[in-house]
Structure formats: C-alpha cells, structure tokens
C-alpha cells in the first residue's frame, strides 16, 4: 500500500513569491493533517481536514496560508506571498479514523530567500 | 509557549548501551503519548505509544515509562544499535477533542558501532 506522498520534496523561492505544496494521503483516509517544522523547533500543527471539510485550522499562522482539499482526496497548501519565516519542512499526515494512527509523508522542505 | 518539553537535544550512545530520552508536559488533558522515529529524508513514523492509565509499555527493545503525577514520560532504548540512529520526537494529544499532535523539539540519537 502506498504511503502518504508529498510534492515537491524541495522548493526554493524568493520572498514575495507564491508556492503550492501538495499532499496525497493514503487511499481511503478521511483525515488529513498539515504540520510544519521550522529549523530547530518542534513540529507544529497547522490544520486538520475530515474529508473536504476543515475540522481544525487553529494552527494556521496567518491569512497568507490557504489549504484546500479537493473532493476529500489530495490537499494543497498555498503560501502567498511567502515570507522568510515560512521556511521549514511541511509535513502532511493522514489517518483512517479520528482516533487512528497518523501516517506522515516525507515532507516538503521550503526555503524562502 | 512549548507544551511538550523534550531533552536532550542530542544524544550519543555506544552500541549495546541504553538510550534515554525524556519529555515533560503541562496540559493535564493530554491522554495519549506517542513517540515518533524519523530517519533522514523520511517522515516521522509511530514507534510506540502509551495512555496514562499505565506506567510502562514495552515493545521489543523500546520502553515508555510514564509518571502521571510528575507529568513526565520517557523513552528507553535497550541494547541500542547503529540502526537506531535517528531523530526521536515525543508527542501528546487529547483524544476525543482536537486530534492534533503536540510535539517536542526532537532528540537526534547517534549510536556508535
């Protein structure tokens, strides 16, 4: 069974540009989570989808971040415009049920110059 | 404000030795405490988890010790092997509420042959 996949694996952009990260969860997993790890810090929760609905977006840093989950399948996280402090590794995780184990993707390393 | 504090930041152990990583939490509503293992280029993967109704859980060479009154939990890796070299994250969450994981900052473990 394929795991959680994320694209791209790395992205380097200039401050002020736009970047879109994509996450494909494990097939059949209704719950999808986005997390971010800024270098040297803890992995922090951004938001949680149940199917196509946002269940909890309390961790989204500001309105420059927009997450969507089309048809309850893959999800995108857009950062517009990107700032230097947005640099970090963005992880996506999925789980089959609310209480189920969260399976993490390999992450997207975002560098904003 | 960091809700889960993890130490040490890095740890070097000789092959066959015991690796010990400690975590402390503040939120008494947490009722699920997982440990994640992350290898370079991969996402965090669930290693072992414990609920606060037990004081210890063992799976192979990995043991979680939990002290509810002190609000602390730790991971012990017995007979540490070079293949255990990875970054380890403790985490916590409140099940039945928001399913977001709250992570510690991580411990980079190096096991020397």
mmCIF file with all atom_site columns, C-alpha atoms in Angstrom:
data_model
loop_
_atom_site.group_PDB
_atom_site.id
_atom_site.type_symbol
_atom_site.label_atom_id
_atom_site.label_alt_id
_atom_site.label_comp_id
_atom_site.label_asym_id
_atom_site.label_entity_id
_atom_site.label_seq_id
_atom_site.pdbx_PDB_ins_code
_atom_site.Cartn_x
_atom_site.Cartn_y
_atom_site.Cartn_z
_atom_site.occupancy
_atom_site.B_iso_or_equiv
_atom_site.pdbx_formal_charge
_atom_site.auth_seq_id
_atom_site.auth_comp_id
_atom_site.auth_asym_id
_atom_site.auth_atom_id
_atom_site.pdbx_PDB_model_num
ATOM 1   C CA . UNK A 1 1   ? 0.000   0.000  0.000  1.00 0.00 ? 1   UNK A CA 1
ATOM 2   C CA . UNK A 1 2   ? 1.388   3.397  -0.975 1.00 0.00 ? 2   UNK A CA 1
ATOM 3   C CA . UNK A 1 3   ? 2.124   5.774  1.856  1.00 0.00 ? 3   UNK A CA 1
ATOM 4   C CA . UNK A 1 4   ? 1.488   9.486  2.114  1.00 0.00 ? 4   UNK A CA 1
ATOM 5   C CA . UNK A 1 5   ? 3.209   11.310 -0.715 1.00 0.00 ? 5   UNK A CA 1
ATOM 6   C CA . UNK A 1 6   ? 4.167   14.959 -0.902 1.00 0.00 ? 6   UNK A CA 1
ATOM 7   C CA . UNK A 1 7   ? 5.266   17.125 -3.776 1.00 0.00 ? 7   UNK A CA 1
ATOM 8   C CA . UNK A 1 8   ? 7.673   18.764 -4.281 1.00 0.00 ? 8   UNK A CA 1
ATOM 9   C CA . UNK A 1 9   ? 10.314  17.360 -1.956 1.00 0.00 ? 9   UNK A CA 1
ATOM 10  C CA . UNK A 1 10  ? 12.166  20.678 -2.023 1.00 0.00 ? 10  UNK A CA 1
ATOM 11  C CA . UNK A 1 11  ? 11.190  24.179 -3.045 1.00 0.00 ? 11  UNK A CA 1
ATOM 12  C CA . UNK A 1 12  ? 13.337  27.294 -3.087 1.00 0.00 ? 12  UNK A CA 1
ATOM 13  C CA . UNK A 1 13  ? 11.553  30.571 -3.767 1.00 0.00 ? 13  UNK A CA 1
ATOM 14  C CA . UNK A 1 14  ? 12.097  34.281 -3.359 1.00 0.00 ? 14  UNK A CA 1
ATOM 15  C CA . UNK A 1 15  ? 10.326  36.306 -0.716 1.00 0.00 ? 15  UNK A CA 1
ATOM 16  C CA . UNK A 1 16  ? 7.025   37.530 -2.093 1.00 0.00 ? 16  UNK A CA 1
ATOM 17  C CA . UNK A 1 17  ? 6.515   34.619 -4.462 1.00 0.00 ? 17  UNK A CA 1
ATOM 18  C CA . UNK A 1 18  ? 3.790   32.019 -4.262 1.00 0.00 ? 18  UNK A CA 1
ATOM 19  C CA . UNK A 1 19  ? 4.303   28.326 -3.572 1.00 0.00 ? 19  UNK A CA 1
ATOM 20  C CA . UNK A 1 20  ? 1.828   25.458 -3.564 1.00 0.00 ? 20  UNK A CA 1
ATOM 21  C CA . UNK A 1 21  ? 2.555   22.231 -1.733 1.00 0.00 ? 21  UNK A CA 1
ATOM 22  C CA . UNK A 1 22  ? 0.636   19.071 -2.470 1.00 0.00 ? 22  UNK A CA 1
ATOM 23  C CA . UNK A 1 23  ? -0.203  16.083 -0.308 1.00 0.00 ? 23  UNK A CA 1
ATOM 24  C CA . UNK A 1 24  ? -1.720  12.783 -1.412 1.00 0.00 ? 24  UNK A CA 1
ATOM 25  C CA . UNK A 1 25  ? -2.943  10.836 1.625  1.00 0.00 ? 25  UNK A CA 1
ATOM 26  C CA . UNK A 1 26  ? -3.217  7.087  1.898  1.00 0.00 ? 26  UNK A CA 1
ATOM 27  C CA . UNK A 1 27  ? -6.215  5.966  -0.117 1.00 0.00 ? 27  UNK A CA 1
ATOM 28  C CA . UNK A 1 28  ? -9.356  5.824  1.984  1.00 0.00 ? 28  UNK A CA 1
ATOM 29  C CA . UNK A 1 29  ? -8.020  8.028  4.771  1.00 0.00 ? 29  UNK A CA 1
ATOM 30  C CA . UNK A 1 30  ? -10.625 10.668 5.536  1.00 0.00 ? 30  UNK A CA 1
ATOM 31  C CA . UNK A 1 31  ? -8.416  12.590 7.967  1.00 0.00 ? 31  UNK A CA 1
ATOM 32  C CA . UNK A 1 32  ? -5.613  14.727 6.628  1.00 0.00 ? 32  UNK A CA 1
ATOM 33  C CA . UNK A 1 33  ? -3.293  16.906 8.676  1.00 0.00 ? 33  UNK A CA 1
ATOM 34  C CA . UNK A 1 34  ? -0.685  19.530 7.863  1.00 0.00 ? 34  UNK A CA 1
ATOM 35  C CA . UNK A 1 35  ? 2.236   20.197 10.206 1.00 0.00 ? 35  UNK A CA 1
ATOM 36  C CA . UNK A 1 36  ? 5.331   22.366 9.921  1.00 0.00 ? 36  UNK A CA 1
ATOM 37  C CA . UNK A 1 37  ? 8.778   22.173 11.475 1.00 0.00 ? 37  UNK A CA 1
ATOM 38  C CA . UNK A 1 38  ? 10.826  25.332 11.489 1.00 0.00 ? 38  UNK A CA 1
ATOM 39  C CA . UNK A 1 39  ? 14.532  24.538 11.884 1.00 0.00 ? 39  UNK A CA 1
ATOM 40  C CA . UNK A 1 40  ? 15.466  23.723 15.451 1.00 0.00 ? 40  UNK A CA 1
ATOM 41  C CA . UNK A 1 41  ? 11.894  23.925 16.674 1.00 0.00 ? 41  UNK A CA 1
ATOM 42  C CA . UNK A 1 42  ? 9.141   21.438 17.310 1.00 0.00 ? 42  UNK A CA 1
ATOM 43  C CA . UNK A 1 43  ? 6.794   20.082 14.672 1.00 0.00 ? 43  UNK A CA 1
ATOM 44  C CA . UNK A 1 44  ? 3.705   22.285 14.877 1.00 0.00 ? 44  UNK A CA 1
ATOM 45  C CA . UNK A 1 45  ? 0.145   21.519 13.840 1.00 0.00 ? 45  UNK A CA 1
ATOM 46  C CA . UNK A 1 46  ? -1.339  23.686 11.105 1.00 0.00 ? 46  UNK A CA 1
ATOM 47  C CA . UNK A 1 47  ? -4.725  22.204 10.276 1.00 0.00 ? 47  UNK A CA 1
ATOM 48  C CA . UNK A 1 48  ? -6.902  19.115 10.048 1.00 0.00 ? 48  UNK A CA 1
ATOM 49  C CA . UNK A 1 49  ? -9.325  18.081 7.313  1.00 0.00 ? 49  UNK A CA 1
ATOM 50  C CA . UNK A 1 50  ? -12.047 15.498 7.634  1.00 0.00 ? 50  UNK A CA 1
ATOM 51  C CA . UNK A 1 51  ? -12.810 14.640 4.046  1.00 0.00 ? 51  UNK A CA 1
ATOM 52  C CA . UNK A 1 52  ? -13.107 18.028 2.347  1.00 0.00 ? 52  UNK A CA 1
ATOM 53  C CA . UNK A 1 53  ? -14.055 19.984 5.471  1.00 0.00 ? 53  UNK A CA 1
ATOM 54  C CA . UNK A 1 54  ? -11.670 21.888 7.705  1.00 0.00 ? 54  UNK A CA 1
ATOM 55  C CA . UNK A 1 55  ? -12.098 20.387 11.167 1.00 0.00 ? 55  UNK A CA 1
ATOM 56  C CA . UNK A 1 56  ? -9.473  22.470 12.938 1.00 0.00 ? 56  UNK A CA 1
ATOM 57  C CA . UNK A 1 57  ? -7.382  25.254 11.435 1.00 0.00 ? 57  UNK A CA 1
ATOM 58  C CA . UNK A 1 58  ? -6.221  26.763 14.699 1.00 0.00 ? 58  UNK A CA 1
ATOM 59  C CA . UNK A 1 59  ? -2.559  26.325 13.806 1.00 0.00 ? 59  UNK A CA 1
ATOM 60  C CA . UNK A 1 60  ? -2.587  28.289 10.557 1.00 0.00 ? 60  UNK A CA 1
ATOM 61  C CA . UNK A 1 61  ? -0.163  31.169 11.152 1.00 0.00 ? 61  UNK A CA 1
ATOM 62  C CA . UNK A 1 62  ? -1.935  33.873 9.146  1.00 0.00 ? 62  UNK A CA 1
ATOM 63  C CA . UNK A 1 63  ? -4.054  34.533 6.075  1.00 0.00 ? 63  UNK A CA 1
ATOM 64  C CA . UNK A 1 64  ? -1.112  34.097 3.716  1.00 0.00 ? 64  UNK A CA 1
ATOM 65  C CA . UNK A 1 65  ? -1.684  30.363 4.104  1.00 0.00 ? 65  UNK A CA 1
ATOM 66  C CA . UNK A 1 66  ? -4.572  28.694 2.282  1.00 0.00 ? 66  UNK A CA 1
ATOM 67  C CA . UNK A 1 67  ? -5.315  24.988 2.493  1.00 0.00 ? 67  UNK A CA 1
ATOM 68  C CA . UNK A 1 68  ? -7.762  23.102 0.353  1.00 0.00 ? 68  UNK A CA 1
ATOM 69  C CA . UNK A 1 69  ? -8.761  19.501 -0.046 1.00 0.00 ? 69  UNK A CA 1
ATOM 70  C CA . UNK A 1 70  ? -10.473 18.836 -3.317 1.00 0.00 ? 70  UNK A CA 1
ATOM 71  C CA . UNK A 1 71  ? -13.184 16.193 -3.172 1.00 0.00 ? 71  UNK A CA 1
ATOM 72  C CA . UNK A 1 72  ? -11.764 14.829 0.040  1.00 0.00 ? 72  UNK A CA 1
ATOM 73  C CA . UNK A 1 73  ? -8.731  13.354 -1.709 1.00 0.00 ? 73  UNK A CA 1
ATOM 74  C CA . UNK A 1 74  ? -5.470  15.248 -2.143 1.00 0.00 ? 74  UNK A CA 1
ATOM 75  C CA . UNK A 1 75  ? -4.751  18.510 -0.395 1.00 0.00 ? 75  UNK A CA 1
ATOM 76  C CA . UNK A 1 76  ? -2.828  21.641 -1.309 1.00 0.00 ? 76  UNK A CA 1
ATOM 77  C CA . UNK A 1 77  ? -1.260  24.248 0.925  1.00 0.00 ? 77  UNK A CA 1
ATOM 78  C CA . UNK A 1 78  ? -0.609  27.572 -0.747 1.00 0.00 ? 78  UNK A CA 1
ATOM 79  C CA . UNK A 1 79  ? 1.602   30.267 0.710  1.00 0.00 ? 79  UNK A CA 1
ATOM 80  C CA . UNK A 1 80  ? 1.053   33.677 -0.871 1.00 0.00 ? 80  UNK A CA 1
ATOM 81  C CA . UNK A 1 81  ? 3.118   35.811 -0.583 1.00 0.00 ? 81  UNK A CA 1
ATOM 82  C CA . UNK A 1 82  ? 5.901   33.821 1.031  1.00 0.00 ? 82  UNK A CA 1
ATOM 83  C CA . UNK A 1 83  ? 7.982   35.383 3.808  1.00 0.00 ? 83  UNK A CA 1
ATOM 84  C CA . UNK A 1 84  ? 11.393  34.396 5.164  1.00 0.00 ? 84  UNK A CA 1
ATOM 85  C CA . UNK A 1 85  ? 9.875   32.944 8.348  1.00 0.00 ? 85  UNK A CA 1
ATOM 86  C CA . UNK A 1 86  ? 7.812   30.481 6.282  1.00 0.00 ? 86  UNK A CA 1
ATOM 87  C CA . UNK A 1 87  ? 10.938  28.419 5.634  1.00 0.00 ? 87  UNK A CA 1
ATOM 88  C CA . UNK A 1 88  ? 10.782  24.956 7.126  1.00 0.00 ? 88  UNK A CA 1
ATOM 89  C CA . UNK A 1 89  ? 9.675   21.416 6.466  1.00 0.00 ? 89  UNK A CA 1
ATOM 90  C CA . UNK A 1 90  ? 5.973   20.950 5.837  1.00 0.00 ? 90  UNK A CA 1
ATOM 91  C CA . UNK A 1 91  ? 4.614   17.533 6.718  1.00 0.00 ? 91  UNK A CA 1
ATOM 92  C CA . UNK A 1 92  ? 1.326   16.014 5.740  1.00 0.00 ? 92  UNK A CA 1
ATOM 93  C CA . UNK A 1 93  ? -0.202  13.119 7.656  1.00 0.00 ? 93  UNK A CA 1
ATOM 94  C CA . UNK A 1 94  ? -3.321  11.046 7.176  1.00 0.00 ? 94  UNK A CA 1
ATOM 95  C CA . UNK A 1 95  ? -5.331  8.653  9.310  1.00 0.00 ? 95  UNK A CA 1
ATOM 96  C CA . UNK A 1 96  ? -8.275  6.385  8.553  1.00 0.00 ? 96  UNK A CA 1
ATOM 97  C CA . UNK A 1 97  ? -10.274 7.449  11.596 1.00 0.00 ? 97  UNK A CA 1
ATOM 98  C CA . UNK A 1 98  ? -10.231 10.320 14.076 1.00 0.00 ? 98  UNK A CA 1
ATOM 99  C CA . UNK A 1 99  ? -8.515  8.204  16.721 1.00 0.00 ? 99  UNK A CA 1
ATOM 100 C CA . UNK A 1 100 ? -6.315  6.303  14.296 1.00 0.00 ? 100 UNK A CA 1
ATOM 101 C CA . UNK A 1 101 ? -2.557  6.470  13.910 1.00 0.00 ? 101 UNK A CA 1
ATOM 102 C CA . UNK A 1 102 ? -1.356  9.391  11.846 1.00 0.00 ? 102 UNK A CA 1
ATOM 103 C CA . UNK A 1 103 ? 0.899   8.319  8.978  1.00 0.00 ? 103 UNK A CA 1
ATOM 104 C CA . UNK A 1 104 ? 3.335   11.008 7.884  1.00 0.00 ? 104 UNK A CA 1
ATOM 105 C CA . UNK A 1 105 ? 4.646   11.839 4.458  1.00 0.00 ? 105 UNK A CA 1
ATOM 106 C CA . UNK A 1 106 ? 8.339   12.606 3.844  1.00 0.00 ? 106 UNK A CA 1
ATOM 107 C CA . UNK A 1 107 ? 7.748   16.342 3.955  1.00 0.00 ? 107 UNK A CA 1
ATOM 108 C CA . UNK A 1 108 ? 8.413   19.287 1.667  1.00 0.00 ? 108 UNK A CA 1
ATOM 109 C CA . UNK A 1 109 ? 11.411  21.425 2.542  1.00 0.00 ? 109 UNK A CA 1
ATOM 110 C CA . UNK A 1 110 ? 10.561  25.040 1.749  1.00 0.00 ? 110 UNK A CA 1
ATOM 111 C CA . UNK A 1 111 ? 13.287  27.648 1.622  1.00 0.00 ? 111 UNK A CA 1
ATOM 112 C CA . UNK A 1 112 ? 12.309  31.298 1.215  1.00 0.00 ? 112 UNK A CA 1
ATOM 113 C CA . UNK A 1 113 ? 15.216  33.565 0.222  1.00 0.00 ? 113 UNK A CA 1
ATOM 114 C CA . UNK B 2 1   ? 4.738   28.501 24.888 1.00 0.00 ? 1   UNK B CA 1
ATOM 115 C CA . UNK B 2 2   ? 6.024   24.995 24.455 1.00 0.00 ? 2   UNK B CA 1
ATOM 116 C CA . UNK B 2 3   ? 3.551   22.420 25.750 1.00 0.00 ? 3   UNK B CA 1
ATOM 117 C CA . UNK B 2 4   ? 5.844   19.402 25.498 1.00 0.00 ? 4   UNK B CA 1
ATOM 118 C CA . UNK B 2 5   ? 9.462   19.818 26.530 1.00 0.00 ? 5   UNK B CA 1
ATOM 119 C CA . UNK B 2 6   ? 11.960  17.224 25.316 1.00 0.00 ? 6   UNK B CA 1
ATOM 120 C CA . UNK B 2 7   ? 15.547  16.564 26.349 1.00 0.00 ? 7   UNK B CA 1
ATOM 121 C CA . UNK B 2 8   ? 18.302  16.074 25.489 1.00 0.00 ? 8   UNK B CA 1
ATOM 122 C CA . UNK B 2 9   ? 18.557  17.782 22.120 1.00 0.00 ? 9   UNK B CA 1
ATOM 123 C CA . UNK B 2 10  ? 21.185  15.277 21.017 1.00 0.00 ? 10  UNK B CA 1
ATOM 124 C CA . UNK B 2 11  ? 22.465  12.001 22.406 1.00 0.00 ? 11  UNK B CA 1
ATOM 125 C CA . UNK B 2 12  ? 25.444  9.814  21.560 1.00 0.00 ? 12  UNK B CA 1
ATOM 126 C CA . UNK B 2 13  ? 25.427  6.236  22.787 1.00 0.00 ? 13  UNK B CA 1
ATOM 127 C CA . UNK B 2 14  ? 27.701  3.283  22.203 1.00 0.00 ? 14  UNK B CA 1
ATOM 128 C CA . UNK B 2 15  ? 26.324  0.155  20.575 1.00 0.00 ? 15  UNK B CA 1
ATOM 129 C CA . UNK B 2 16  ? 24.712  -2.023 23.203 1.00 0.00 ? 16  UNK B CA 1
ATOM 130 C CA . UNK B 2 17  ? 24.081  0.866  25.565 1.00 0.00 ? 17  UNK B CA 1
ATOM 131 C CA . UNK B 2 18  ? 20.803  2.304  26.827 1.00 0.00 ? 18  UNK B CA 1
ATOM 132 C CA . UNK B 2 19  ? 19.400  5.463  25.235 1.00 0.00 ? 19  UNK B CA 1
ATOM 133 C CA . UNK B 2 20  ? 17.072  7.550  27.387 1.00 0.00 ? 20  UNK B CA 1
ATOM 134 C CA . UNK B 2 21  ? 15.029  10.491 26.133 1.00 0.00 ? 21  UNK B CA 1
ATOM 135 C CA . UNK B 2 22  ? 12.808  12.496 28.450 1.00 0.00 ? 22  UNK B CA 1
ATOM 136 C CA . UNK B 2 23  ? 9.682   14.566 27.939 1.00 0.00 ? 23  UNK B CA 1
ATOM 137 C CA . UNK B 2 24  ? 7.533   16.704 30.213 1.00 0.00 ? 24  UNK B CA 1
ATOM 138 C CA . UNK B 2 25  ? 4.117   18.172 29.559 1.00 0.00 ? 25  UNK B CA 1
ATOM 139 C CA . UNK B 2 26  ? 1.881   20.800 31.097 1.00 0.00 ? 26  UNK B CA 1
ATOM 140 C CA . UNK B 2 27  ? -1.602  20.087 29.805 1.00 0.00 ? 27  UNK B CA 1
ATOM 141 C CA . UNK B 2 28  ? -3.300  17.559 32.091 1.00 0.00 ? 28  UNK B CA 1
ATOM 142 C CA . UNK B 2 29  ? -5.948  16.992 29.418 1.00 0.00 ? 29  UNK B CA 1
ATOM 143 C CA . UNK B 2 30  ? -3.425  15.074 27.306 1.00 0.00 ? 30  UNK B CA 1
ATOM 144 C CA . UNK B 2 31  ? -4.331  11.393 27.334 1.00 0.00 ? 31  UNK B CA 1
ATOM 145 C CA . UNK B 2 32  ? -2.258  9.846  24.559 1.00 0.00 ? 32  UNK B CA 1
ATOM 146 C CA . UNK B 2 33  ? 1.522   9.983  24.368 1.00 0.00 ? 33  UNK B CA 1
ATOM 147 C CA . UNK B 2 34  ? 3.237   8.623  21.241 1.00 0.00 ? 34  UNK B CA 1
ATOM 148 C CA . UNK B 2 35  ? 6.879   8.529  20.291 1.00 0.00 ? 35  UNK B CA 1
ATOM 149 C CA . UNK B 2 36  ? 7.891   9.010  16.680 1.00 0.00 ? 36  UNK B CA 1
ATOM 150 C CA . UNK B 2 37  ? 11.109  7.955  14.945 1.00 0.00 ? 37  UNK B CA 1
ATOM 151 C CA . UNK B 2 38  ? 12.364  9.866  11.938 1.00 0.00 ? 38  UNK B CA 1
ATOM 152 C CA . UNK B 2 39  ? 15.164  8.853  9.588  1.00 0.00 ? 39  UNK B CA 1
ATOM 153 C CA . UNK B 2 40  ? 16.760  11.412 7.232  1.00 0.00 ? 40  UNK B CA 1
ATOM 154 C CA . UNK B 2 41  ? 14.584  12.108 4.204  1.00 0.00 ? 41  UNK B CA 1
ATOM 155 C CA . UNK B 2 42  ? 11.588  10.343 5.728  1.00 0.00 ? 42  UNK B CA 1
ATOM 156 C CA . UNK B 2 43  ? 8.600   11.498 7.702  1.00 0.00 ? 43  UNK B CA 1
ATOM 157 C CA . UNK B 2 44  ? 8.094   10.700 11.382 1.00 0.00 ? 44  UNK B CA 1
ATOM 158 C CA . UNK B 2 45  ? 6.811   7.168  11.965 1.00 0.00 ? 45  UNK B CA 1
ATOM 159 C CA . UNK B 2 46  ? 4.980   5.970  15.051 1.00 0.00 ? 46  UNK B CA 1
ATOM 160 C CA . UNK B 2 47  ? 7.300   3.889  17.219 1.00 0.00 ? 47  UNK B CA 1
ATOM 161 C CA . UNK B 2 48  ? 5.375   3.241  20.415 1.00 0.00 ? 48  UNK B CA 1
ATOM 162 C CA . UNK B 2 49  ? 2.598   4.971  22.356 1.00 0.00 ? 49  UNK B CA 1
ATOM 163 C CA . UNK B 2 50  ? 1.135   4.943  25.862 1.00 0.00 ? 50  UNK B CA 1
ATOM 164 C CA . UNK B 2 51  ? -2.007  6.073  27.628 1.00 0.00 ? 51  UNK B CA 1
ATOM 165 C CA . UNK B 2 52  ? -1.871  7.492  31.178 1.00 0.00 ? 52  UNK B CA 1
ATOM 166 C CA . UNK B 2 53  ? -3.659  4.551  32.777 1.00 0.00 ? 53  UNK B CA 1
ATOM 167 C CA . UNK B 2 54  ? -0.449  2.504  32.652 1.00 0.00 ? 54  UNK B CA 1
ATOM 168 C CA . UNK B 2 55  ? 3.016   3.361  33.930 1.00 0.00 ? 55  UNK B CA 1
ATOM 169 C CA . UNK B 2 56  ? 5.054   1.409  31.432 1.00 0.00 ? 56  UNK B CA 1
ATOM 170 C CA . UNK B 2 57  ? 4.765   -0.089 27.973 1.00 0.00 ? 57  UNK B CA 1
ATOM 171 C CA . UNK B 2 58  ? 7.362   -2.273 26.331 1.00 0.00 ? 58  UNK B CA 1
ATOM 172 C CA . UNK B 2 59  ? 7.710   -3.296 22.703 1.00 0.00 ? 59  UNK B CA 1
ATOM 173 C CA . UNK B 2 60  ? 10.873  -5.185 21.964 1.00 0.00 ? 60  UNK B CA 1
ATOM 174 C CA . UNK B 2 61  ? 13.849  -3.031 22.882 1.00 0.00 ? 61  UNK B CA 1
ATOM 175 C CA . UNK B 2 62  ? 11.698  0.095  23.253 1.00 0.00 ? 62  UNK B CA 1
ATOM 176 C CA . UNK B 2 63  ? 10.021  1.025  26.545 1.00 0.00 ? 63  UNK B CA 1
ATOM 177 C CA . UNK B 2 64  ? 7.949   4.044  27.540 1.00 0.00 ? 64  UNK B CA 1
ATOM 178 C CA . UNK B 2 65  ? 7.893   4.952  31.217 1.00 0.00 ? 65  UNK B CA 1
ATOM 179 C CA . UNK B 2 66  ? 5.080   7.270  32.290 1.00 0.00 ? 66  UNK B CA 1
ATOM 180 C CA . UNK B 2 67  ? 4.781   9.280  35.502 1.00 0.00 ? 67  UNK B CA 1
ATOM 181 C CA . UNK B 2 68  ? 1.369   10.914 35.630 1.00 0.00 ? 68  UNK B CA 1
ATOM 182 C CA . UNK B 2 69  ? 1.903   12.817 38.882 1.00 0.00 ? 69  UNK B CA 1
ATOM 183 C CA . UNK B 2 70  ? 5.134   14.344 37.593 1.00 0.00 ? 70  UNK B CA 1
ATOM 184 C CA . UNK B 2 71  ? 3.690   14.861 34.101 1.00 0.00 ? 71  UNK B CA 1
ATOM 185 C CA . UNK B 2 72  ? 6.720   13.200 32.576 1.00 0.00 ? 72  UNK B CA 1
ATOM 186 C CA . UNK B 2 73  ? 7.345   10.328 30.205 1.00 0.00 ? 73  UNK B CA 1
ATOM 187 C CA . UNK B 2 74  ? 10.460  8.848  28.746 1.00 0.00 ? 74  UNK B CA 1
ATOM 188 C CA . UNK B 2 75  ? 11.658  6.528  26.021 1.00 0.00 ? 75  UNK B CA 1
ATOM 189 C CA . UNK B 2 76  ? 14.252  3.886  26.816 1.00 0.00 ? 76  UNK B CA 1
ATOM 190 C CA . UNK B 2 77  ? 16.036  2.054  24.018 1.00 0.00 ? 77  UNK B CA 1
ATOM 191 C CA . UNK B 2 78  ? 17.780  -1.028 25.330 1.00 0.00 ? 78  UNK B CA 1
ATOM 192 C CA . UNK B 2 79  ? 20.764  -2.602 23.553 1.00 0.00 ? 79  UNK B CA 1
ATOM 193 C CA . UNK B 2 80  ? 20.964  0.419  21.230 1.00 0.00 ? 80  UNK B CA 1
ATOM 194 C CA . UNK B 2 81  ? 22.057  -0.370 17.665 1.00 0.00 ? 81  UNK B CA 1
ATOM 195 C CA . UNK B 2 82  ? 23.559  1.822  14.929 1.00 0.00 ? 82  UNK B CA 1
ATOM 196 C CA . UNK B 2 83  ? 20.311  1.327  13.002 1.00 0.00 ? 83  UNK B CA 1
ATOM 197 C CA . UNK B 2 84  ? 18.504  3.151  15.821 1.00 0.00 ? 84  UNK B CA 1
ATOM 198 C CA . UNK B 2 85  ? 20.346  6.352  14.869 1.00 0.00 ? 85  UNK B CA 1
ATOM 199 C CA . UNK B 2 86  ? 17.523  8.761  14.040 1.00 0.00 ? 86  UNK B CA 1
ATOM 200 C CA . UNK B 2 87  ? 15.625  11.732 15.408 1.00 0.00 ? 87  UNK B CA 1
ATOM 201 C CA . UNK B 2 88  ? 13.051  10.878 18.046 1.00 0.00 ? 88  UNK B CA 1
ATOM 202 C CA . UNK B 2 89  ? 10.039  13.022 18.846 1.00 0.00 ? 89  UNK B CA 1
ATOM 203 C CA . UNK B 2 90  ? 7.745   12.724 21.806 1.00 0.00 ? 90  UNK B CA 1
ATOM 204 C CA . UNK B 2 91  ? 4.211   13.979 21.344 1.00 0.00 ? 91  UNK B CA 1
ATOM 205 C CA . UNK B 2 92  ? 0.897   14.266 23.117 1.00 0.00 ? 92  UNK B CA 1
ATOM 206 C CA . UNK B 2 93  ? -2.691  14.776 22.241 1.00 0.00 ? 93  UNK B CA 1
ATOM 207 C CA . UNK B 2 94  ? -6.150  14.880 23.732 1.00 0.00 ? 94  UNK B CA 1
ATOM 208 C CA . UNK B 2 95  ? -8.244  12.147 22.199 1.00 0.00 ? 95  UNK B CA 1
ATOM 209 C CA . UNK B 2 96  ? -11.843 12.961 21.593 1.00 0.00 ? 96  UNK B CA 1
ATOM 210 C CA . UNK B 2 97  ? -11.067 16.627 21.239 1.00 0.00 ? 97  UNK B CA 1
ATOM 211 C CA . UNK B 2 98  ? -8.840  18.126 18.606 1.00 0.00 ? 98  UNK B CA 1
ATOM 212 C CA . UNK B 2 99  ? -6.760  15.311 17.160 1.00 0.00 ? 99  UNK B CA 1
ATOM 213 C CA . UNK B 2 100 ? -3.720  17.469 16.636 1.00 0.00 ? 100 UNK B CA 1
ATOM 214 C CA . UNK B 2 101 ? -0.410  16.145 17.907 1.00 0.00 ? 101 UNK B CA 1
ATOM 215 C CA . UNK B 2 102 ? 1.721   18.437 20.075 1.00 0.00 ? 102 UNK B CA 1
ATOM 216 C CA . UNK B 2 103 ? 5.386   17.583 19.584 1.00 0.00 ? 103 UNK B CA 1
ATOM 217 C CA . UNK B 2 104 ? 8.590   18.049 21.500 1.00 0.00 ? 104 UNK B CA 1
ATOM 218 C CA . UNK B 2 105 ? 11.589  19.562 19.708 1.00 0.00 ? 105 UNK B CA 1
ATOM 219 C CA . UNK B 2 106 ? 13.181  16.222 18.946 1.00 0.00 ? 106 UNK B CA 1
ATOM 220 C CA . UNK B 2 107 ? 16.307  14.341 20.000 1.00 0.00 ? 107 UNK B CA 1
ATOM 221 C CA . UNK B 2 108 ? 18.965  13.359 17.497 1.00 0.00 ? 108 UNK B CA 1
ATOM 222 C CA . UNK B 2 109 ? 20.288  9.972  18.576 1.00 0.00 ? 109 UNK B CA 1
ATOM 223 C CA . UNK B 2 110 ? 23.598  8.650  17.287 1.00 0.00 ? 110 UNK B CA 1
ATOM 224 C CA . UNK B 2 111 ? 24.590  5.104  18.151 1.00 0.00 ? 111 UNK B CA 1
ATOM 225 C CA . UNK B 2 112 ? 28.268  4.479  17.525 1.00 0.00 ? 112 UNK B CA 1
ATOM 226 C CA . UNK B 2 113 ? 29.343  0.986  16.407 1.00 0.00 ? 113 UNK B CA 1
#
